[in-house]
Amino acid sequence: MTALMLESFAAGRWVGPGSQARTIASAVTGDAVAMAGSDLDYQAMLDHARTVGGPNLRAMTFHDRARMLKALATWLGERKAKLYELSLHAGCTKADSWIDIDGGIGTVFVFASKGRREMPDGHVYVDGAVEQLSRNGTFIGQHIATPLQGAAVHINAFNFPVWGMLEKLAPALLAGVPAIVKPATATSYVAEACFRMMIESGILPDGAVQFIAGGTGDLLDRLTPQDVVSFTGSAATALMLRSNPHILRHSIRFIAEQDSLNASILGPDATPGTPEFDLFVKEVVKEMTAKAGQKCTAIRRIIAPKPVEADLIDAIRAKLSKTVIGDPALEGVRMGPLASQAQVRDVLEKVARIGTEAECVHGDPAAFDVEGADAEKGAFVPPMLFRCADPAGASAVHETEAFGPVSTVMAYDTLDDAVALANRGGGSLVMSLITHDPAVARQVAIGAGAWHGRIYVNDRDSMGESTGHGSPLPHMTHGGPGRAGGGEEMGGVRGVMHYMQRTAVQGGPDMLTAITGMFVPGSRTVETDTHPFRRYFEDLAIGDTLRTSSRTVTMEDIEHFAHFTGDTFYAHMDEEAAKANPFFPGRVAHGYLLLSFAAGLFVDPAPGPVLANVGLEGLSFQKPVSAGDSIRVALTVKRKTKRTDTYGEVRWHVVLTNQDDETVATYELHTMNAYRDVT
Ligand code: NAP
């Protein structure tokens, strides 16, 4: 193929390779695949993000942006075949590309869905509950989050050109922050193709995304405290970039996802012959060979009970011997080359370092078979397994990340020893534990949690549906302490928060209702002439309230409800026993009876805009109700969220009070209400 001329996308236009362009070689054949490196005006890019992209994105609500992400993921999904094709040059088998391409698109879908389910259809994200800061509730507190007003600079690693770009873009765009993407040069032709599809879709507003094919020049020196750098790559590059004095001086957010010496522990119960032993071997071999071991989450240290060490090594070696290495385009090839010759040199240098403390028990980089490709021209290495006889006394095996199909077996005596070895990674992205014993899982999680961003426990019961040691999931946080960079990404809304500022707002209830767009108890309410159940979604305003008449609860009601439902709990039926209970003055009404009476008081029965009651949240019973007490209800519109083309969700703040105006119960009721104007 003729080499692709990769373009950057800066301030709304494509810019071709410039004076600093360099050639990128195919990992399989060594032939030139692309040229990358543009001369760019970085200040103009930042200005474009700040003055065009940011305002465009912030004019949209969280739900608008979530819908945009869904459309984008759908668009990319329909065009992904082209990305699979290009990915072959990076040495990826179909399975490797699936992790990168479908994994990346799937991540965008998850953020799109979480944005609509867990964030408001507004501009302010409410973080946690209202804090009562005063006796009478006239001065209260609420944490909110709003999007940063700068740009997100995403610097990505070479191993996942699509997933790496999309897993950072999805939360930034959902937050409302424009991004400048800088992929690793080695595989930037795959990232550029994906990025080009995004621009061609026309789905993103102007300025929302820009792309750098090549270096970042002095971009980082031009950032402000409203910008964020999210970096994925080696610890050495992270250290260099994050210690930039400009970044330090201005407290510019810097998220680092760097390399990690991830461990996998085989539980003491998982002896040969158990499903867990076989599962462990399978996961280890998969992690060594998927993406030719070029995964930040790959298992680098295999920690096994001493009595089974020899059996384990035999089992892993047997599987590794069957791994066909070669041209990833060929059917039957299980492991492709590394991404570049530079990676081969790097891996072999690290392997030599590991070799000073561990013996190689499988894989010789000077003698191995390669299917359908020239072993000299392509960036091929075999899987290499080491055994370290004295892991407690060793250091290189715990510190050296050979970013390829390389892993070291180390044996332990006690489970505490195993945990101590896992923690020697100095902070890791993930550790796994294969055990069928919940007590082992508990001991390991407590001992190793502080050193790990993620703990993956698997056994015969979960293996059918488990997602694999190496797969970060958009729902769960990805990142780890110490050596792993100290950063965190994804984890649903947690990942979106990295691009927002959390602000503690203090003031009166009316102020907080106006700021959050959500009714805060204590703020002004409005009683309208028409019953709220007779009003369409559009016609309900935050704070609209219905105050019902009251109803007296009788002992007959309590008896009837008890026998009708079968709930004859002593607190409702037995005066003596109820009195003996510290919570009750004597027989009291069932909480569910009160809820039912409340519904009877506030519903307007005829068919109308209210379509369904879909649930309630935060129910709390605060004062018992005895026979003779009377209750009434205040129902207030708390929050409205459009859900479909025909109806939206209304959340109601419901308060039940007694004849003395004391609060008996509170909860949030959720209904679906029809729109007046169906579009
Ligand atoms: P790298 O060499 O550190 O490069 C990472 C990124 O930094 C690339 O985009 C690179 O661009 C860029 N970069 C390098 N020098 C720079 C500079 N002076 N200014 C601005 N950008 C600069 O890492 P890599 O080789 O691509 O990736 C492999 C490493 O990433 C492994 O150690 C792996 O463990 C780690 N990784 C971590 C995670 C994670 O989530 N924690 C995920 C994947 C990979 P160029 O390519 O243009 O030099």
PDB file of C-alpha atoms in Angstrom, residues 148-393:
ATOM      1  CA  LEU A 148     -14.511  23.112  33.186  1.00  0.00           C
ATOM      2  CA  GLN A 149     -14.279  26.011  30.767  1.00  0.00           C
ATOM      3  CA  GLY A 150     -11.049  24.945  29.055  1.00  0.00           C
ATOM      4  CA  ALA A 151      -9.853  22.024  26.949  1.00  0.00           C
ATOM      5  CA  ALA A 152      -9.039  18.397  27.670  1.00  0.00           C
ATOM      6  CA  VAL A 153      -5.692  17.329  26.238  1.00  0.00           C
ATOM      7  CA  HIS A 154      -5.670  13.572  25.729  1.00  0.00           C
ATOM      8  CA  ILE A 155      -2.274  11.949  25.203  1.00  0.00           C
ATOM      9  CA  ASN A 156      -2.709   8.277  24.395  1.00  0.00           C
ATOM     10  CA  ALA A 157      -0.574   5.138  24.307  1.00  0.00           C
ATOM     11  CA  PHE A 158       0.090   3.164  21.127  1.00  0.00           C
ATOM     12  CA  ASN A 159      -1.498  -0.097  22.175  1.00  0.00           C
ATOM     13  CA  PHE A 160      -5.168   0.921  21.949  1.00  0.00           C
ATOM     14  CA  PRO A 161      -5.484   3.646  19.298  1.00  0.00           C
ATOM     15  CA  VAL A 162      -9.308   3.489  19.229  1.00  0.00           C
ATOM     16  CA  TRP A 163     -10.299   2.449  22.760  1.00  0.00           C
ATOM     17  CA  GLY A 164      -7.654   4.758  24.237  1.00  0.00           C
ATOM     18  CA  MET A 165      -9.101   7.705  22.330  1.00  0.00           C
ATOM     19  CA  LEU A 166     -12.773   6.910  22.939  1.00  0.00           C
ATOM     20  CA  GLU A 167     -12.540   5.997  26.629  1.00  0.00           C
ATOM     21  CA  LYS A 168     -11.170   9.490  27.287  1.00  0.00           C
ATOM     22  CA  LEU A 169     -13.383  11.340  24.800  1.00  0.00           C
ATOM     23  CA  ALA A 170     -16.692   9.933  26.040  1.00  0.00           C
ATOM     24  CA  PRO A 171     -16.497  11.291  29.614  1.00  0.00           C
ATOM     25  CA  ALA A 172     -14.957  14.619  28.508  1.00  0.00           C
ATOM     26  CA  LEU A 173     -17.673  15.274  25.924  1.00  0.00           C
ATOM     27  CA  LEU A 174     -20.411  14.123  28.287  1.00  0.00           C
ATOM     28  CA  ALA A 175     -19.081  16.613  30.840  1.00  0.00           C
ATOM     29  CA  GLY A 176     -19.185  19.337  28.175  1.00  0.00           C
ATOM     30  CA  VAL A 177     -15.444  19.817  27.702  1.00  0.00           C
ATOM     31  CA  PRO A 178     -13.863  19.920  24.203  1.00  0.00           C
ATOM     32  CA  ALA A 179     -10.856  17.688  23.599  1.00  0.00           C
ATOM     33  CA  ILE A 180      -7.570  17.793  21.736  1.00  0.00           C
ATOM     34  CA  VAL A 181      -6.490  14.218  21.022  1.00  0.00           C
ATOM     35  CA  LYS A 182      -2.854  13.280  20.600  1.00  0.00           C
ATOM     36  CA  PRO A 183      -2.489   9.569  19.790  1.00  0.00           C
ATOM     37  CA  ALA A 184       0.837   7.740  20.030  1.00  0.00           C
ATOM     38  CA  THR A 185       2.545   8.117  16.682  1.00  0.00           C
ATOM     39  CA  ALA A 186       3.240   4.382  16.165  1.00  0.00           C
ATOM     40  CA  THR A 187      -0.446   3.532  15.603  1.00  0.00           C
ATOM     41  CA  SER A 188      -1.803   6.999  14.851  1.00  0.00           C
ATOM     42  CA  TYR A 189      -3.055   5.895  11.422  1.00  0.00           C
ATOM     43  CA  VAL A 190      -5.776   3.806  13.122  1.00  0.00           C
ATOM     44  CA  ALA A 191      -6.692   6.656  15.487  1.00  0.00           C
ATOM     45  CA  GLU A 192      -6.751   9.156  12.608  1.00  0.00           C
ATOM     46  CA  ALA A 193      -9.123   6.982  10.565  1.00  0.00           C
ATOM     47  CA  CYS A 194     -11.495   6.727  13.524  1.00  0.00           C
ATOM     48  CA  PHE A 195     -11.229  10.444  14.266  1.00  0.00           C
ATOM     49  CA  ARG A 196     -11.924  11.282  10.611  1.00  0.00           C
ATOM     50  CA  MET A 197     -15.133   9.257  10.810  1.00  0.00           C
ATOM     51  CA  MET A 198     -16.221  11.333  13.805  1.00  0.00           C
ATOM     52  CA  ILE A 199     -15.689  14.586  11.924  1.00  0.00           C
ATOM     53  CA  GLU A 200     -17.391  13.251   8.804  1.00  0.00           C
ATOM     54  CA  SER A 201     -20.421  12.248  10.848  1.00  0.00           C
ATOM     55  CA  GLY A 202     -21.215  15.917  11.536  1.00  0.00           C
ATOM     56  CA  ILE A 203     -22.585  14.740  14.888  1.00  0.00           C
ATOM     57  CA  LEU A 204     -20.196  16.741  17.079  1.00  0.00           C
ATOM     58  CA  PRO A 205     -20.514  20.531  17.313  1.00  0.00           C
ATOM     59  CA  ASP A 206     -17.707  22.741  15.989  1.00  0.00           C
ATOM     60  CA  GLY A 207     -14.627  22.794  18.155  1.00  0.00           C
ATOM     61  CA  ALA A 208     -15.667  19.762  20.229  1.00  0.00           C
ATOM     62  CA  VAL A 209     -12.681  17.694  19.084  1.00  0.00           C
ATOM     63  CA  GLN A 210      -9.289  18.337  17.478  1.00  0.00           C
ATOM     64  CA  PHE A 211      -6.508  15.917  16.549  1.00  0.00           C
ATOM     65  CA  ILE A 212      -2.728  16.061  16.558  1.00  0.00           C
ATOM     66  CA  ALA A 213      -0.883  13.643  14.267  1.00  0.00           C
ATOM     67  CA  GLY A 214       2.625  14.118  15.641  1.00  0.00           C
ATOM     68  CA  GLY A 215       4.062  15.997  18.598  1.00  0.00           C
ATOM     69  CA  THR A 216       2.441  18.418  21.033  1.00  0.00           C
ATOM     70  CA  GLY A 217       5.114  21.152  20.707  1.00  0.00           C
ATOM     71  CA  ASP A 218       4.589  23.765  23.414  1.00  0.00           C
ATOM     72  CA  LEU A 219       0.904  22.934  23.901  1.00  0.00           C
ATOM     73  CA  LEU A 220       1.308  21.968  27.566  1.00  0.00           C
ATOM     74  CA  ASP A 221       3.006  25.308  28.343  1.00  0.00           C
ATOM     75  CA  ARG A 222      -0.120  27.110  27.130  1.00  0.00           C
ATOM     76  CA  LEU A 223      -2.629  25.404  29.422  1.00  0.00           C
ATOM     77  CA  THR A 224      -4.622  27.106  32.164  1.00  0.00           C
ATOM     78  CA  PRO A 225      -6.230  25.755  35.351  1.00  0.00           C
ATOM     79  CA  GLN A 226      -9.458  25.198  33.368  1.00  0.00           C
ATOM     80  CA  ASP A 227      -7.685  22.624  31.173  1.00  0.00           C
ATOM     81  CA  VAL A 228      -7.041  18.951  31.952  1.00  0.00           C
ATOM     82  CA  VAL A 229      -4.298  16.656  30.718  1.00  0.00           C
ATOM     83  CA  SER A 230      -5.192  13.001  30.632  1.00  0.00           C
ATOM     84  CA  PHE A 231      -2.143  10.925  29.812  1.00  0.00           C
ATOM     85  CA  THR A 232      -1.747   7.217  29.131  1.00  0.00           C
ATOM     86  CA  GLY A 233       1.704   5.777  28.543  1.00  0.00           C
ATOM     87  CA  SER A 234       4.902   4.873  30.298  1.00  0.00           C
ATOM     88  CA  ALA A 235       5.845   5.990  33.803  1.00  0.00           C
ATOM     89  CA  ALA A 236       8.911   7.753  32.404  1.00  0.00           C
ATOM     90  CA  THR A 237       6.930   9.953  29.985  1.00  0.00           C
ATOM     91  CA  ALA A 238       4.287  10.644  32.632  1.00  0.00           C
ATOM     92  CA  LEU A 239       6.933  11.806  35.083  1.00  0.00           C
ATOM     93  CA  MET A 240       8.506  14.076  32.484  1.00  0.00           C
ATOM     94  CA  LEU A 241       5.189  15.652  31.448  1.00  0.00           C
ATOM     95  CA  ARG A 242       3.584  16.015  34.854  1.00  0.00           C
ATOM     96  CA  SER A 243       6.686  17.675  36.304  1.00  0.00           C
ATOM     97  CA  ASN A 244       6.482  20.473  33.741  1.00  0.00           C
ATOM     98  CA  PRO A 245       6.835  23.606  35.957  1.00  0.00           C
ATOM     99  CA  HIS A 246       3.962  25.361  34.144  1.00  0.00           C
ATOM    100  CA  ILE A 247       1.628  22.460  34.965  1.00  0.00           C
ATOM    101  CA  LEU A 248       2.783  22.415  38.573  1.00  0.00           C
ATOM    102  CA  ARG A 249       2.657  26.193  39.014  1.00  0.00           C
ATOM    103  CA  HIS A 250      -0.930  26.471  37.779  1.00  0.00           C
ATOM    104  CA  SER A 251      -2.233  23.284  39.455  1.00  0.00           C
ATOM    105  CA  ILE A 252      -3.373  21.999  36.079  1.00  0.00           C
ATOM    106  CA  ARG A 253      -5.175  18.706  36.445  1.00  0.00           C
ATOM    107  CA  PHE A 254      -3.019  15.840  35.248  1.00  0.00           C
ATOM    108  CA  ILE A 255      -4.496  12.357  35.136  1.00  0.00           C
ATOM    109  CA  ALA A 256      -1.862   9.667  34.614  1.00  0.00           C
ATOM    110  CA  GLU A 257      -2.529   6.108  33.562  1.00  0.00           C
ATOM    111  CA  GLN A 258       0.859   4.500  33.315  1.00  0.00           C
ATOM    112  CA  ASP A 259       2.482   1.120  33.361  1.00  0.00           C
ATOM    113  CA  SER A 260       1.844  -1.460  35.997  1.00  0.00           C
ATOM    114  CA  LEU A 261       3.277  -4.774  37.178  1.00  0.00           C
ATOM    115  CA  ASN A 262      -0.095  -6.481  37.546  1.00  0.00           C
ATOM    116  CA  ALA A 263      -0.247  -9.722  39.499  1.00  0.00           C
ATOM    117  CA  SER A 264      -2.516 -12.721  39.446  1.00  0.00           C
ATOM    118  CA  ILE A 265      -2.758 -14.933  42.533  1.00  0.00           C
ATOM    119  CA  LEU A 266      -3.776 -18.575  42.387  1.00  0.00           C
ATOM    120  CA  GLY A 267      -5.675 -19.338  45.606  1.00  0.00           C
ATOM    121  CA  PRO A 268      -4.366 -22.093  47.912  1.00  0.00           C
ATOM    122  CA  ASP A 269      -7.565 -24.057  47.275  1.00  0.00           C
ATOM    123  CA  ALA A 270      -7.115 -24.036  43.490  1.00  0.00           C
ATOM    124  CA  THR A 271      -5.039 -27.190  43.136  1.00  0.00           C
ATOM    125  CA  PRO A 272      -4.511 -29.057  39.848  1.00  0.00           C
ATOM    126  CA  GLY A 273      -7.742 -30.800  38.869  1.00  0.00           C
ATOM    127  CA  THR A 274      -9.986 -28.005  40.120  1.00  0.00           C
ATOM    128  CA  PRO A 275     -11.852 -25.780  37.634  1.00  0.00           C
ATOM    129  CA  GLU A 276     -10.008 -22.803  39.192  1.00  0.00           C
ATOM    130  CA  PHE A 277      -6.567 -24.192  38.321  1.00  0.00           C
ATOM    131  CA  ASP A 278      -7.554 -24.581  34.657  1.00  0.00           C
ATOM    132  CA  LEU A 279      -9.190 -21.161  34.673  1.00  0.00           C
ATOM    133  CA  PHE A 280      -6.009 -19.596  36.058  1.00  0.00           C
ATOM    134  CA  VAL A 281      -3.876 -21.160  33.317  1.00  0.00           C
ATOM    135  CA  LYS A 282      -6.327 -19.961  30.680  1.00  0.00           C
ATOM    136  CA  GLU A 283      -6.409 -16.377  31.995  1.00  0.00           C
ATOM    137  CA  VAL A 284      -2.609 -16.188  32.314  1.00  0.00           C
ATOM    138  CA  VAL A 285      -2.031 -17.417  28.759  1.00  0.00           C
ATOM    139  CA  LYS A 286      -4.717 -15.105  27.415  1.00  0.00           C
ATOM    140  CA  GLU A 287      -3.184 -12.109  29.160  1.00  0.00           C
ATOM    141  CA  MET A 288       0.306 -13.000  27.925  1.00  0.00           C
ATOM    142  CA  THR A 289      -0.691 -13.379  24.295  1.00  0.00           C
ATOM    143  CA  ALA A 290      -3.631 -10.978  23.690  1.00  0.00           C
ATOM    144  CA  LYS A 291      -2.263  -7.867  21.926  1.00  0.00           C
ATOM    145  CA  ALA A 292       1.093  -9.731  22.158  1.00  0.00           C
ATOM    146  CA  GLY A 293       1.130  -8.756  25.833  1.00  0.00           C
ATOM    147  CA  GLN A 294       0.987  -5.027  25.030  1.00  0.00           C
ATOM    148  CA  LYS A 295      -1.759  -4.298  27.512  1.00  0.00           C
ATOM    149  CA  CYS A 296      -1.296  -2.069  30.529  1.00  0.00           C
ATOM    150  CA  THR A 297      -3.418  -4.578  32.446  1.00  0.00           C
ATOM    151  CA  ALA A 298      -1.595  -7.747  31.317  1.00  0.00           C
ATOM    152  CA  ILE A 299      -0.509 -10.214  34.001  1.00  0.00           C
ATOM    153  CA  ARG A 300       3.203  -9.629  34.569  1.00  0.00           C
ATOM    154  CA  ARG A 301       3.563 -11.602  37.806  1.00  0.00           C
ATOM    155  CA  ILE A 302       2.018 -15.030  38.360  1.00  0.00           C
ATOM    156  CA  ILE A 303       1.829 -15.761  42.087  1.00  0.00           C
ATOM    157  CA  ALA A 304       1.106 -19.410  42.923  1.00  0.00           C
ATOM    158  CA  PRO A 305       1.228 -21.701  45.977  1.00  0.00           C
ATOM    159  CA  LYS A 306       4.653 -23.388  46.223  1.00  0.00           C
ATOM    160  CA  PRO A 307       3.299 -26.973  46.067  1.00  0.00           C
ATOM    161  CA  VAL A 308       1.672 -26.394  42.654  1.00  0.00           C
ATOM    162  CA  GLU A 309       4.362 -24.203  41.064  1.00  0.00           C
ATOM    163  CA  ALA A 310       5.899 -26.937  38.905  1.00  0.00           C
ATOM    164  CA  ASP A 311       2.502 -28.216  37.694  1.00  0.00           C
ATOM    165  CA  LEU A 312       1.452 -24.685  36.901  1.00  0.00           C
ATOM    166  CA  ILE A 313       4.556 -23.940  34.850  1.00  0.00           C
ATOM    167  CA  ASP A 314       4.033 -27.171  32.891  1.00  0.00           C
ATOM    168  CA  ALA A 315       0.397 -26.288  32.195  1.00  0.00           C
ATOM    169  CA  ILE A 316       1.196 -22.739  31.050  1.00  0.00           C
ATOM    170  CA  ARG A 317       4.070 -23.920  28.873  1.00  0.00           C
ATOM    171  CA  ALA A 318       1.854 -26.542  27.240  1.00  0.00           C
ATOM    172  CA  LYS A 319      -0.659 -23.885  26.230  1.00  0.00           C
ATOM    173  CA  LEU A 320       1.947 -21.348  25.148  1.00  0.00           C
ATOM    174  CA  SER A 321       3.578 -23.960  22.865  1.00  0.00           C
ATOM    175  CA  LYS A 322       0.294 -24.175  20.968  1.00  0.00           C
ATOM    176  CA  THR A 323       0.118 -20.391  20.393  1.00  0.00           C
ATOM    177  CA  VAL A 324       0.593 -19.769  16.688  1.00  0.00           C
ATOM    178  CA  ILE A 325       2.601 -16.582  16.080  1.00  0.00           C
ATOM    179  CA  GLY A 326       2.510 -14.812  12.746  1.00  0.00           C
ATOM    180  CA  ASP A 327       0.691 -12.537  10.318  1.00  0.00           C
ATOM    181  CA  PRO A 328      -2.456 -11.505  12.208  1.00  0.00           C
ATOM    182  CA  ALA A 329      -4.455 -11.538   8.970  1.00  0.00           C
ATOM    183  CA  LEU A 330      -4.120 -15.328   8.783  1.00  0.00           C
ATOM    184  CA  GLU A 331      -6.789 -17.611  10.177  1.00  0.00           C
ATOM    185  CA  GLY A 332      -5.337 -19.627  13.059  1.00  0.00           C
ATOM    186  CA  VAL A 333      -2.721 -17.064  14.097  1.00  0.00           C
ATOM    187  CA  ARG A 334      -3.229 -16.359  17.806  1.00  0.00           C
ATOM    188  CA  MET A 335      -0.516 -13.773  18.399  1.00  0.00           C
ATOM    189  CA  GLY A 336       0.733 -11.056  16.081  1.00  0.00           C
ATOM    190  CA  PRO A 337       3.922  -9.000  16.281  1.00  0.00           C
ATOM    191  CA  LEU A 338       4.667  -6.151  18.663  1.00  0.00           C
ATOM    192  CA  ALA A 339       3.708  -2.692  17.389  1.00  0.00           C
ATOM    193  CA  SER A 340       7.197  -1.775  16.134  1.00  0.00           C
ATOM    194  CA  GLN A 341      10.855  -2.753  16.023  1.00  0.00           C
ATOM    195  CA  ALA A 342      11.463  -0.155  18.726  1.00  0.00           C
ATOM    196  CA  GLN A 343       9.110  -2.151  20.973  1.00  0.00           C
ATOM    197  CA  VAL A 344      11.052  -5.336  20.211  1.00  0.00           C
ATOM    198  CA  ARG A 345      14.284  -3.681  21.316  1.00  0.00           C
ATOM    199  CA  ASP A 346      12.596  -2.331  24.430  1.00  0.00           C
ATOM    200  CA  VAL A 347      11.054  -5.683  25.377  1.00  0.00           C
ATOM    201  CA  LEU A 348      14.318  -7.595  24.876  1.00  0.00           C
ATOM    202  CA  GLU A 349      16.182  -5.105  27.003  1.00  0.00           C
ATOM    203  CA  LYS A 350      13.614  -5.483  29.805  1.00  0.00           C
ATOM    204  CA  VAL A 351      13.661  -9.270  29.426  1.00  0.00           C
ATOM    205  CA  ALA A 352      17.429  -9.203  29.994  1.00  0.00           C
ATOM    206  CA  ARG A 353      16.845  -7.262  33.194  1.00  0.00           C
ATOM    207  CA  ILE A 354      14.218  -9.749  34.413  1.00  0.00           C
ATOM    208  CA  GLY A 355      16.643 -12.533  33.431  1.00  0.00           C
ATOM    209  CA  THR A 356      19.093 -11.380  36.094  1.00  0.00           C
ATOM    210  CA  GLU A 357      16.654 -12.557  38.785  1.00  0.00           C
ATOM    211  CA  ALA A 358      14.613 -15.248  37.057  1.00  0.00           C
ATOM    212  CA  GLU A 359      15.266 -18.183  34.750  1.00  0.00           C
ATOM    213  CA  CYS A 360      13.505 -18.373  31.407  1.00  0.00           C
ATOM    214  CA  VAL A 361      11.355 -21.511  31.350  1.00  0.00           C
ATOM    215  CA  HIS A 362       9.666 -20.916  28.009  1.00  0.00           C
ATOM    216  CA  GLY A 363      10.323 -18.905  24.825  1.00  0.00           C
ATOM    217  CA  ASP A 364      13.539 -18.086  23.043  1.00  0.00           C
ATOM    218  CA  PRO A 365      13.532 -14.841  21.051  1.00  0.00           C
ATOM    219  CA  ALA A 366      16.352 -16.236  18.895  1.00  0.00           C
ATOM    220  CA  ALA A 367      14.457 -19.388  17.882  1.00  0.00           C
ATOM    221  CA  PHE A 368      10.695 -19.498  17.276  1.00  0.00           C
ATOM    222  CA  ASP A 369       8.330 -20.066  14.358  1.00  0.00           C
ATOM    223  CA  VAL A 370       6.478 -17.280  12.572  1.00  0.00           C
ATOM    224  CA  GLU A 371       3.543 -18.108  10.263  1.00  0.00           C
ATOM    225  CA  GLY A 372       3.135 -16.244   6.987  1.00  0.00           C
ATOM    226  CA  ALA A 373       5.504 -13.352   7.685  1.00  0.00           C
ATOM    227  CA  ASP A 374       9.183 -12.561   7.613  1.00  0.00           C
ATOM    228  CA  ALA A 375      10.409 -12.840  11.213  1.00  0.00           C
ATOM    229  CA  GLU A 376      13.254 -10.430  10.482  1.00  0.00           C
ATOM    230  CA  LYS A 377      11.119  -7.661   8.969  1.00  0.00           C
ATOM    231  CA  GLY A 378       8.142  -7.889  11.309  1.00  0.00           C
ATOM    232  CA  ALA A 379       8.299  -7.009  15.011  1.00  0.00           C
ATOM    233  CA  PHE A 380       7.868 -10.585  16.267  1.00  0.00           C
ATOM    234  CA  VAL A 381       8.833 -12.054  19.622  1.00  0.00           C
ATOM    235  CA  PRO A 382       7.661 -15.326  21.223  1.00  0.00           C
ATOM    236  CA  PRO A 383       5.802 -15.539  24.547  1.00  0.00           C
ATOM    237  CA  MET A 384       8.429 -15.715  27.293  1.00  0.00           C
ATOM    238  CA  LEU A 385       7.767 -17.247  30.712  1.00  0.00           C
ATOM    239  CA  PHE A 386      10.174 -16.788  33.617  1.00  0.00           C
ATOM    240  CA  ARG A 387      10.434 -18.363  37.058  1.00  0.00           C
ATOM    241  CA  CYS A 388      11.795 -16.391  39.973  1.00  0.00           C
ATOM    242  CA  ALA A 389      13.039 -18.647  42.794  1.00  0.00           C
ATOM    243  CA  ASP A 390      13.360 -15.895  45.418  1.00  0.00           C
ATOM    244  CA  PRO A 391      10.591 -13.373  44.749  1.00  0.00           C
ATOM    245  CA  ALA A 392      10.771 -11.819  48.226  1.00  0.00           C
ATOM    246  CA  GLY A 393      14.449 -11.003  47.728  1.00  0.00           C
TER     247      GLY A 393
END
